[in-house]
Coordinates of N, CA and C in Angstrom, one line a residue:
Chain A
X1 N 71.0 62.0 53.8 CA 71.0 62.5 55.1 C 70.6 61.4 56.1
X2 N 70.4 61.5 57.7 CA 69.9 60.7 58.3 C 68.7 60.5 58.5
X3 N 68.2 59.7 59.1 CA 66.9 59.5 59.2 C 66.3 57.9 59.9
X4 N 65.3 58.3 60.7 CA 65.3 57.2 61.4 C 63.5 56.5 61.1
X5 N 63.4 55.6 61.4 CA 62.0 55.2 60.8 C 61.3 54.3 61.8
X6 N 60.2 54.8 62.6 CA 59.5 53.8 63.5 C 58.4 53.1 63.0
X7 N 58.2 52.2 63.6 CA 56.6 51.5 63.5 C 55.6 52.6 63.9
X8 N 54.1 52.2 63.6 CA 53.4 53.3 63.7 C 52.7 52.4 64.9
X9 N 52.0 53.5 65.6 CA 51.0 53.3 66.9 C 49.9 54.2 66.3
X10 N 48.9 53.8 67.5 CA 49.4 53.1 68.5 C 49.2 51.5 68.7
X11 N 50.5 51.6 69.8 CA 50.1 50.2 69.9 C 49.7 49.8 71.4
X12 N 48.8 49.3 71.8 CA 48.1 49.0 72.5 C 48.5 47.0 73.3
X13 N 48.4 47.1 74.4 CA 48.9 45.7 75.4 C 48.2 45.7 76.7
X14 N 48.4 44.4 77.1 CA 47.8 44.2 78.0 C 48.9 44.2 79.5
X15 N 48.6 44.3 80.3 CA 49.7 44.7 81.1 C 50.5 42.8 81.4
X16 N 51.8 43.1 81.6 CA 52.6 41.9 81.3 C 52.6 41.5 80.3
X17 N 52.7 41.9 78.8 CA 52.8 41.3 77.8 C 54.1 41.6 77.1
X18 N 54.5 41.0 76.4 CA 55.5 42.0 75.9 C 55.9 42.6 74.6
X19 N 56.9 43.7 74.9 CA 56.8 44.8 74.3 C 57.9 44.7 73.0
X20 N 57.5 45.2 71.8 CA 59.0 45.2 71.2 C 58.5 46.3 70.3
X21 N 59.4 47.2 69.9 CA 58.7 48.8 69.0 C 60.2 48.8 67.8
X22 N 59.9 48.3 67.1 CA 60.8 48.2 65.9 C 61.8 49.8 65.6
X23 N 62.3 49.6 65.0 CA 63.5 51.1 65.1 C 64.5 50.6 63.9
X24 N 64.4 51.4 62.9 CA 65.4 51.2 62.2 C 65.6 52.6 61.4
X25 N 67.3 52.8 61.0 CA 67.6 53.9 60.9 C 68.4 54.2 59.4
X26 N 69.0 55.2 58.8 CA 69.7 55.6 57.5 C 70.9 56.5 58.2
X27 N 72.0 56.6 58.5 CA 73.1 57.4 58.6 C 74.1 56.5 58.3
X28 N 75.1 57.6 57.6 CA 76.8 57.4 57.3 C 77.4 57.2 58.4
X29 N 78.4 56.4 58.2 CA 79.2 55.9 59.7 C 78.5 55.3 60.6
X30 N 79.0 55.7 62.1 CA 78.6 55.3 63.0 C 78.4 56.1 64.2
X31 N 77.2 56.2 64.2 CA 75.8 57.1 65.3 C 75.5 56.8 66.4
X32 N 75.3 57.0 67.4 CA 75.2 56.9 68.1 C 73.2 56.6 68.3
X33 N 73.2 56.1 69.2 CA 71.7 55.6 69.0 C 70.9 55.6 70.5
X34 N 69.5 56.1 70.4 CA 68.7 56.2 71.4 C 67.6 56.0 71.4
X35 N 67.2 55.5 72.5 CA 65.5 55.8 73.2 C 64.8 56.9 73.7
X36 N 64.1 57.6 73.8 CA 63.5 58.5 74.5 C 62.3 58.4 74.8
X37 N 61.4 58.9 76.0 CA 60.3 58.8 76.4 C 59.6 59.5 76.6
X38 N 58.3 60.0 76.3 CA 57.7 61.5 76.6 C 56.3 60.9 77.3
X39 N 56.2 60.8 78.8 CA 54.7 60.9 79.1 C 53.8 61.7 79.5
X40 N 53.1 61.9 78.8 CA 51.6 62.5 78.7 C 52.1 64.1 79.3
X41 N 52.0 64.8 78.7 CA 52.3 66.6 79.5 C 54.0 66.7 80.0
X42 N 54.4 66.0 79.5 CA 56.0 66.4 79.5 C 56.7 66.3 78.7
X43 N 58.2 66.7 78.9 CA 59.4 66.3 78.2 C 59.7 65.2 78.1
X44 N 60.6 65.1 76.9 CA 61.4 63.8 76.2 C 62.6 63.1 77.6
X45 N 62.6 62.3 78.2 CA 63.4 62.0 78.7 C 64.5 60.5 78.0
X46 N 65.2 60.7 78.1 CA 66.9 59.7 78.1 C 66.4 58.3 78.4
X47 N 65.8 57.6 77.9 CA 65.3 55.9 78.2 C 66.4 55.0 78.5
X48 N 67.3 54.8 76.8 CA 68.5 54.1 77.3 C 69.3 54.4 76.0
X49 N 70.4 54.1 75.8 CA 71.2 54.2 74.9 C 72.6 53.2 74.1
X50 N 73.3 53.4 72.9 CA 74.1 52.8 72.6 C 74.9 53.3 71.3
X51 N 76.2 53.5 71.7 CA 77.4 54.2 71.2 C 78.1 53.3 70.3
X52 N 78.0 52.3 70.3 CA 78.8 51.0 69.2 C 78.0 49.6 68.8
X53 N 78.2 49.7 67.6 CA 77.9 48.2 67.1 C 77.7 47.2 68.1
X54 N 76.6 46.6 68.3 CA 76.7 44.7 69.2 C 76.2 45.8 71.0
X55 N 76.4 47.1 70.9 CA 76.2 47.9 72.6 C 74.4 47.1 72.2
X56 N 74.4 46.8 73.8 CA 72.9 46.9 74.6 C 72.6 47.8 75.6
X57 N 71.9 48.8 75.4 CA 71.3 49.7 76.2 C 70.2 49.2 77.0
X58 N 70.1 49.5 78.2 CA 69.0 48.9 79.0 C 68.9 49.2 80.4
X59 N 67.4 50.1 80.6 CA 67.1 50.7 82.1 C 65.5 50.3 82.0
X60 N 65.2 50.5 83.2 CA 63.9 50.0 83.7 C 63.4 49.1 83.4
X61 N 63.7 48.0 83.1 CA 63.6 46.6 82.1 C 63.3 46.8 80.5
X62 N 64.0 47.7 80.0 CA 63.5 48.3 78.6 C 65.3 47.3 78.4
X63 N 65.2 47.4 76.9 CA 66.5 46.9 76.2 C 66.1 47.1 74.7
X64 N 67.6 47.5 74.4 CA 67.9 48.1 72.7 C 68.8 47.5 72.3
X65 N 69.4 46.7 71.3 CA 70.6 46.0 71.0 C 71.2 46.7 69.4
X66 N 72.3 47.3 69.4 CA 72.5 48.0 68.2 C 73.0 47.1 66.9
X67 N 72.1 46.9 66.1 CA 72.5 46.3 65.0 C 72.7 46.8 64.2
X68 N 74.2 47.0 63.4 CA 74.6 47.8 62.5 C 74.4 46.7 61.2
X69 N 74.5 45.7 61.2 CA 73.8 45.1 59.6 C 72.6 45.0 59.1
X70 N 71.5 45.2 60.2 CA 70.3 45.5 60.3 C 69.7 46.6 60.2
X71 N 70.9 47.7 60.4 CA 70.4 49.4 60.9 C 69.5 49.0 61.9
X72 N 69.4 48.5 62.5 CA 68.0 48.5 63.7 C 69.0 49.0 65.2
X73 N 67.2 49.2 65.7 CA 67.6 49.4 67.6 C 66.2 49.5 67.7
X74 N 65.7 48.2 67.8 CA 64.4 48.2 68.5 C 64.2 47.8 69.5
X75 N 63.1 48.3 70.7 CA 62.9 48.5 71.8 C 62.2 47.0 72.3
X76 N 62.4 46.5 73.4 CA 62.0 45.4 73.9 C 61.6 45.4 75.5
X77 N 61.2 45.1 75.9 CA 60.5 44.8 77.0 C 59.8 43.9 77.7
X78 N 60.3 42.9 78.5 CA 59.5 41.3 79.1 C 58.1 41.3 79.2
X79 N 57.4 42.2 80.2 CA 56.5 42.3 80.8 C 55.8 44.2 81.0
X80 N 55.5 44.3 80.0 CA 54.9 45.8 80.5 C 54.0 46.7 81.4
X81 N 54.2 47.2 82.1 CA 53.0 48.1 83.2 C 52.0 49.2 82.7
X82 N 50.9 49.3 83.2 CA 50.5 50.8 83.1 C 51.2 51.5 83.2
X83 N 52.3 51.7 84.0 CA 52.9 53.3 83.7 C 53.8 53.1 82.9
X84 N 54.2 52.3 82.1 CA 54.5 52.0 80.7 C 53.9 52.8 79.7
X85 N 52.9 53.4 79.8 CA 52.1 53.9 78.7 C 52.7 55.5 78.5
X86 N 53.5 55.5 77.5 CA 53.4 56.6 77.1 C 54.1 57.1 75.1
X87 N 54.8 57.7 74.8 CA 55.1 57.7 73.6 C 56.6 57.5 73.5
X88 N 57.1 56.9 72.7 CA 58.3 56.5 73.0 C 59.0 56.8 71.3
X89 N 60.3 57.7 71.4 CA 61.0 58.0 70.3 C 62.8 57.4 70.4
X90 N 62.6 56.8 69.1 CA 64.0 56.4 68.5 C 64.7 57.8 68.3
X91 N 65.9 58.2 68.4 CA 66.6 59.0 67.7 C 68.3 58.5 67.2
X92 N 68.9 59.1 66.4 CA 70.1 59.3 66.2 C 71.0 60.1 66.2
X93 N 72.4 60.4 66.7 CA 73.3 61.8 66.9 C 74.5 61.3 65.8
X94 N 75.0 62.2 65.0 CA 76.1 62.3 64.9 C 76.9 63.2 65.3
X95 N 78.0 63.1 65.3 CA 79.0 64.5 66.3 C 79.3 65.3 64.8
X96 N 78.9 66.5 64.7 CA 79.1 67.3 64.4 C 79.9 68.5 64.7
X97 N 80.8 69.2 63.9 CA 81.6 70.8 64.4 C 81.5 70.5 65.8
X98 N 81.0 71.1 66.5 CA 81.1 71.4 68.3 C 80.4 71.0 68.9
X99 N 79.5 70.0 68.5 CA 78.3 69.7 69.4 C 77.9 68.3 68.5
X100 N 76.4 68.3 68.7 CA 75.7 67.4 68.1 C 74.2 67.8 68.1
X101 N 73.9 67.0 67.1 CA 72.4 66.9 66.5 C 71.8 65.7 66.9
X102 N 70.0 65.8 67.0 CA 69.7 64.8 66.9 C 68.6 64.3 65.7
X103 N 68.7 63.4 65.4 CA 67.2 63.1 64.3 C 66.4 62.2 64.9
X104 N 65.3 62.6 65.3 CA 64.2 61.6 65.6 C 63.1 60.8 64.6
X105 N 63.1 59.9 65.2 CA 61.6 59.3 64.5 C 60.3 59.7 64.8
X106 N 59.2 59.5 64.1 CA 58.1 60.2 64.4 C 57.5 59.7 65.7
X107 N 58.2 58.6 66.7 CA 57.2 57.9 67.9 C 56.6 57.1 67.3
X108 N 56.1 56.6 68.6 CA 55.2 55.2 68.8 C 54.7 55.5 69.9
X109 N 53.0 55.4 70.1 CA 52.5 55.6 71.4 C 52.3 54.2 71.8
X110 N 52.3 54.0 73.4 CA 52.1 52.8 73.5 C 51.0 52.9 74.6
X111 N 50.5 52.3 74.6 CA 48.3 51.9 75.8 C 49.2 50.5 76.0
X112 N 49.3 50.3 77.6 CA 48.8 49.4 78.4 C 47.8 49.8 79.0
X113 N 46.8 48.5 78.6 CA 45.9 48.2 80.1 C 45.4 47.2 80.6
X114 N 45.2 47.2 81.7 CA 44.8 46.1 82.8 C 44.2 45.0 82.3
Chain B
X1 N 69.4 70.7 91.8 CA 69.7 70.1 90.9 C 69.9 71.2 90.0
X2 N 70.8 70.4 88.5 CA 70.3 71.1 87.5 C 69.7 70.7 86.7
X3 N 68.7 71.9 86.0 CA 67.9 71.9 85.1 C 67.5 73.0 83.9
X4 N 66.7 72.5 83.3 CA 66.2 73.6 82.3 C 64.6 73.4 81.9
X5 N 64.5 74.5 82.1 CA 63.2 75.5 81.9 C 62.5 76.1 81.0
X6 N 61.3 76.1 80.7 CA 60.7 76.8 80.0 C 59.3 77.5 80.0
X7 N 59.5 78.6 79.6 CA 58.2 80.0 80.1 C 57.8 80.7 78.8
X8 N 56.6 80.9 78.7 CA 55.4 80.4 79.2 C 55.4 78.6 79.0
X9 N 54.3 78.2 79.6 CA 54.4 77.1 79.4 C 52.7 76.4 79.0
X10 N 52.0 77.7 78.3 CA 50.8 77.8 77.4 C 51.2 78.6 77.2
X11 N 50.4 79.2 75.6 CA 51.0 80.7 75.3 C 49.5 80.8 74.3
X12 N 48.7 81.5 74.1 CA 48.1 81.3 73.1 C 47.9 83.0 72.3
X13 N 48.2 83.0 70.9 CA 48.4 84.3 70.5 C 47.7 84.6 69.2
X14 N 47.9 85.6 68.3 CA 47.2 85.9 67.1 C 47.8 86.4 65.9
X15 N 47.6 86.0 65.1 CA 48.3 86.1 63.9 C 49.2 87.3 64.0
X16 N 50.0 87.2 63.2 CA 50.8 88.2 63.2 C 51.9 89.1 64.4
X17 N 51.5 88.4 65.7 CA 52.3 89.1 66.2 C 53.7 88.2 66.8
X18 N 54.3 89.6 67.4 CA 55.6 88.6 67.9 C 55.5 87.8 68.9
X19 N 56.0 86.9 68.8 CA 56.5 86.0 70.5 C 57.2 85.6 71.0
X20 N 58.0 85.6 71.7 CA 59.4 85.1 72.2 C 59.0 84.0 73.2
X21 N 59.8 82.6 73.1 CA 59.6 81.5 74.3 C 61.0 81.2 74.4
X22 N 60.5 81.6 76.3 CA 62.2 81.2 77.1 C 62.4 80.1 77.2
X23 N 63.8 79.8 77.4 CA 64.5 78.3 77.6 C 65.6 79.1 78.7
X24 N 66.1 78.4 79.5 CA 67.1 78.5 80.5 C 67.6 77.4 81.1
X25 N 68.7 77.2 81.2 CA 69.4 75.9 81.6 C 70.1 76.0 82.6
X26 N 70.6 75.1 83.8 CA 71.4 75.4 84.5 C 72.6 74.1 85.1
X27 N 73.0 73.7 83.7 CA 73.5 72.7 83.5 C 75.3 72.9 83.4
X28 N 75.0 74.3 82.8 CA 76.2 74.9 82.1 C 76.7 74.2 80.9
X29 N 75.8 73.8 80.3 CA 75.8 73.1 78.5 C 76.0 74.4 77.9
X30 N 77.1 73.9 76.7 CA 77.6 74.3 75.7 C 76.6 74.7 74.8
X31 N 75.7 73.6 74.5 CA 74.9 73.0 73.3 C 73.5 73.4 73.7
X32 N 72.9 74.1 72.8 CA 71.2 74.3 73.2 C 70.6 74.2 72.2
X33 N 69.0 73.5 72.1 CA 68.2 73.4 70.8 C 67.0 73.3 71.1
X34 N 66.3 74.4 69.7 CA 65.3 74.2 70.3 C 64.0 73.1 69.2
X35 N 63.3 72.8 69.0 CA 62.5 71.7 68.5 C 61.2 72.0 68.6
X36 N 60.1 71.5 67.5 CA 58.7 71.6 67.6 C 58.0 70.2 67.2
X37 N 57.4 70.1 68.0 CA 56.5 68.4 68.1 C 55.3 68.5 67.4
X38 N 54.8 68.0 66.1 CA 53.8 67.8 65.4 C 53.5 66.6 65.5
X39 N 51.9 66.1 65.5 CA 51.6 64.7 65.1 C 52.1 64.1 64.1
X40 N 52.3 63.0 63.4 CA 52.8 62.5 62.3 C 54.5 63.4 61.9
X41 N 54.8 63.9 62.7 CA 56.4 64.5 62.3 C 57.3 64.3 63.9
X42 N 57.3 64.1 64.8 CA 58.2 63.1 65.8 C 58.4 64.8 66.2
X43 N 59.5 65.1 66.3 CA 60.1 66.0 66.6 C 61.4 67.1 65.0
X44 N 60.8 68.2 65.1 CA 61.8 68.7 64.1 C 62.7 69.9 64.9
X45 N 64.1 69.9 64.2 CA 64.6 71.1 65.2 C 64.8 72.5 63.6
X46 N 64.3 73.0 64.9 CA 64.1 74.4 64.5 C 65.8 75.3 64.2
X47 N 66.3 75.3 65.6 CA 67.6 76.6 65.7 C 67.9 75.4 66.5
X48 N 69.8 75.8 66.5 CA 70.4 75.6 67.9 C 71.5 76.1 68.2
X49 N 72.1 76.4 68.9 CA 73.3 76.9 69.0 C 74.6 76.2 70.0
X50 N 76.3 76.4 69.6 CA 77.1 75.6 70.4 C 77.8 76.1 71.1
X51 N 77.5 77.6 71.6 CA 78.3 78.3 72.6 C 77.7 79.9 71.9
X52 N 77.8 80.9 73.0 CA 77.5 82.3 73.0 C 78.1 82.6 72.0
X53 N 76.8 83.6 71.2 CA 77.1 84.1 69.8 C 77.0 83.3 68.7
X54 N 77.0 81.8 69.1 CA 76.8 81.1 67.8 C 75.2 80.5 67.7
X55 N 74.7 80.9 66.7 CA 73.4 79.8 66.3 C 73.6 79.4 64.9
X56 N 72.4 78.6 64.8 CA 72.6 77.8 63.2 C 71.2 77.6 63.4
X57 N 70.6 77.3 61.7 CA 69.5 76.9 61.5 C 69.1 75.5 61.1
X58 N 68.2 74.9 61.9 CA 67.6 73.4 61.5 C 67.0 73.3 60.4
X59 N 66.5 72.1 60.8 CA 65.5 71.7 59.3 C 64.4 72.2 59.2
X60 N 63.7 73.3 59.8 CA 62.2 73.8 59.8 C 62.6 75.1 60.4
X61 N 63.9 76.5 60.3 CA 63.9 77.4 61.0 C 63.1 78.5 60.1
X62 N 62.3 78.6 58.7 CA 61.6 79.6 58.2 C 60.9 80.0 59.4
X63 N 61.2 81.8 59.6 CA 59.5 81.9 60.7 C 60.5 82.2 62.2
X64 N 61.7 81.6 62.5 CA 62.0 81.8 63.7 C 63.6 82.2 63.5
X65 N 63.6 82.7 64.8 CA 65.3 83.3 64.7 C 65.3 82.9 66.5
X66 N 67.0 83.0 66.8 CA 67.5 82.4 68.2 C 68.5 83.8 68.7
X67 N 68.6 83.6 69.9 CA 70.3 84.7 70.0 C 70.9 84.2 71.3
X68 N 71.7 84.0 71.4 CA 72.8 83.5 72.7 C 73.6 84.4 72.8
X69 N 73.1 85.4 73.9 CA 73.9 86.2 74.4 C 75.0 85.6 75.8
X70 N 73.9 84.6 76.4 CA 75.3 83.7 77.2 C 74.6 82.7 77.6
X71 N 75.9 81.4 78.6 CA 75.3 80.5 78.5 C 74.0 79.7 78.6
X72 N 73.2 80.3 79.5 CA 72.3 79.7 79.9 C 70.8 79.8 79.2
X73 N 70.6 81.1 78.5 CA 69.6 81.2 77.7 C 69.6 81.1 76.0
X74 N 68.6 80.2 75.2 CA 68.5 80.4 74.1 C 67.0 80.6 73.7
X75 N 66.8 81.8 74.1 CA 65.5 82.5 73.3 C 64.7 82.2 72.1
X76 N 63.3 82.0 71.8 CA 63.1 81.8 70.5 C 62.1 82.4 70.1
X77 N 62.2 83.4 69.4 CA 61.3 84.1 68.7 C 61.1 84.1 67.2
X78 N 59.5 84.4 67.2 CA 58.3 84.0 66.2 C 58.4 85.6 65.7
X79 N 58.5 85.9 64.5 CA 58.6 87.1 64.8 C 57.5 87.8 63.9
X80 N 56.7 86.8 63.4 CA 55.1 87.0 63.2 C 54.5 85.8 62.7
X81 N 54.2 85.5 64.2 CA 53.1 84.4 64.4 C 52.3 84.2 63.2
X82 N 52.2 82.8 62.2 CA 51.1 81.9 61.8 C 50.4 81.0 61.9
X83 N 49.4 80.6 61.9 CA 49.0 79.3 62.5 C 49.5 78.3 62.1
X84 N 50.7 78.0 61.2 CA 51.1 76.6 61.0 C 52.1 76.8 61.7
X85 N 52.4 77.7 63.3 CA 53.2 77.3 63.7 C 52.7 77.3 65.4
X86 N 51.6 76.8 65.2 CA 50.7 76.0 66.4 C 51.6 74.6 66.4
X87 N 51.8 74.7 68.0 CA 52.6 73.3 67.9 C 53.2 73.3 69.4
X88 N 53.9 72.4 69.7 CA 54.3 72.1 71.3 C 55.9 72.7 70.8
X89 N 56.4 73.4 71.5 CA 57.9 73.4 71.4 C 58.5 73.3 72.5
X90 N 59.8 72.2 72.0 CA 60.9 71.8 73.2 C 62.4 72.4 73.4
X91 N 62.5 72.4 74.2 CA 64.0 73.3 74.3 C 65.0 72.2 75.0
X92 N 66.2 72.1 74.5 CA 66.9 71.1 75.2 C 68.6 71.4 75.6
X93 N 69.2 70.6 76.0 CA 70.7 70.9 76.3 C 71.6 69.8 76.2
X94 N 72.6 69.8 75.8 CA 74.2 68.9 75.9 C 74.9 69.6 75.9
X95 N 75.6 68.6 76.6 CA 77.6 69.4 76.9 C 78.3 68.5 77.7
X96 N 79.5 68.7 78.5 CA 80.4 68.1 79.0 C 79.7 67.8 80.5
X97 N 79.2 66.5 81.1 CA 80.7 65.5 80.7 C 79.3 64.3 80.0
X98 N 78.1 64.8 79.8 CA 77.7 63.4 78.6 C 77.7 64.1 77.4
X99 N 78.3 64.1 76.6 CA 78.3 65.2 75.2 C 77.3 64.5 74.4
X100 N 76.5 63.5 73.9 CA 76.2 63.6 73.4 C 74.2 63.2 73.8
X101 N 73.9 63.3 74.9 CA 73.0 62.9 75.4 C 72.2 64.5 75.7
X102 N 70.6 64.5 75.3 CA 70.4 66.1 75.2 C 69.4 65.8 76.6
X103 N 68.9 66.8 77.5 CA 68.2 67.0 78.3 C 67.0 68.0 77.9
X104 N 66.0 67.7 78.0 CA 64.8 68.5 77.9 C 64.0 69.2 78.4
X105 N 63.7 70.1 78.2 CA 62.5 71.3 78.8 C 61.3 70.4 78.8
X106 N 60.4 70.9 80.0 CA 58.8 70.5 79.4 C 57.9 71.1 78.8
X107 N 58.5 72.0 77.7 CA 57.7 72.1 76.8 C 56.9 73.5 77.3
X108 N 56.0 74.3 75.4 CA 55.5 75.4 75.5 C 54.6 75.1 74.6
X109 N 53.6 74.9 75.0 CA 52.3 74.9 73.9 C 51.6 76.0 73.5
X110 N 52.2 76.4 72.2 CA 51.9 78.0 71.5 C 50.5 77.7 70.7
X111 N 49.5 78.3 70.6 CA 48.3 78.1 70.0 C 48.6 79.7 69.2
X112 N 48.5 79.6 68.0 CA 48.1 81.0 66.6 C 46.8 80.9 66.6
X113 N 45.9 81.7 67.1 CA 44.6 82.0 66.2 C 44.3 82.7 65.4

């Protein structure tokens, strides 16, 4: 079945340092692949994403690059902020019957501070 | 805008009894799921369903049942509360025109005592 596998946190930085949160995954074919972000008292929001082999996903200076020989999509980041700090999950979709699923990884919390 | 919702958004209850936690979307998604957040387990999905009248069971649905009577709500009821099912639960949505990107509730933190 699928399954996706993070690095463990937390991991903890100093603000401007940079960020990389490893991500590597197990599915048949080809999955579609994500970031998500959950800070502190909320929902999972949509970070960035990538639908094909070699795709680079990338918003708020975050970036994911889909390596299908690697199974990876790990998360990167130049220079990180305090409001950077929150838990961040890898997931993967396959399209299934009518819709789609997702499989997550267990997170990575991440502490920047000053 | 649209969005989706979820009520209560603390719940705290006692063994054995029932509980139902809303989700409501107003996205007009096809696709609704709902999910429970444990430490050391990321996110597991519970039920979900891909249009009215249909649900299906996830990887952890022992304990819960769903019903889609139309689009916008997928209900989720405990239908007797245990404590190992203290946990944050998320409710989410996909559909046309990003199919495969889900949107999220902020969550119901159910406490069993």
């Amino acid at each position: 079945g699928n399954s996706v596998t993070q690095m463990e946190g937390p991991v903890t930085l100093s603000e401007e340092a940079f960020l990389t949160i490893n991500c590597t995954y197990t599915a048949t074919g080809y999955p579609s692949l994500f970031w998500y972000v959950q800070y502190p008292g909320e929902g999972l929001q949509l970070l960035l994403k990538a639908t094909k082999a070699d795709d680079k996903g990338s918003n708020k200076g975050f970036e994911a690059t889909y390596r299908k020989e690697t199974t990876s999509f790990h998360l990167e980041k130049g220079s990180v902020q305090v409001s950077d700090s929150a838990v961040y999950f890898c997931a993967l979709t396959r399209v299934t019957g009518g819709g789609n699923k997702l499989t997550f990884g267990t997170g990575t919390q991440l502490k920047v501070e000053l | 805008d649209a969005e989706i919702t979820q009520s209560p958004r603390h719940k705290i209850t006692e063994t054995g009894r029932q509980v139902t936690l809303a989700c409501h979307q107003t996205w007009n998604h096809n696709n609704m799921f709902w999910y429970r957040q444990d430490l050391g387990h990321g996110l597991r999905l519970i039920h979900y369903s891909y249009g009215v009248h249909d649900t299906n069971k996830g990887e952890v649905s022992d304990g819960y049942s769903v019903s889609r009577s139309n689009t916008e709500d997928l209900p989720l009821t405990l239908e007797s509360a245990a404590s190992s099912q203290t946990s944050v639960y998320f409710c989410a949505s996909s559909g046309f025109p990003l199919g495969n990107e889900q949107f999220f509730g902020p969550g119901t933190r159910l406490t069993v005592l």
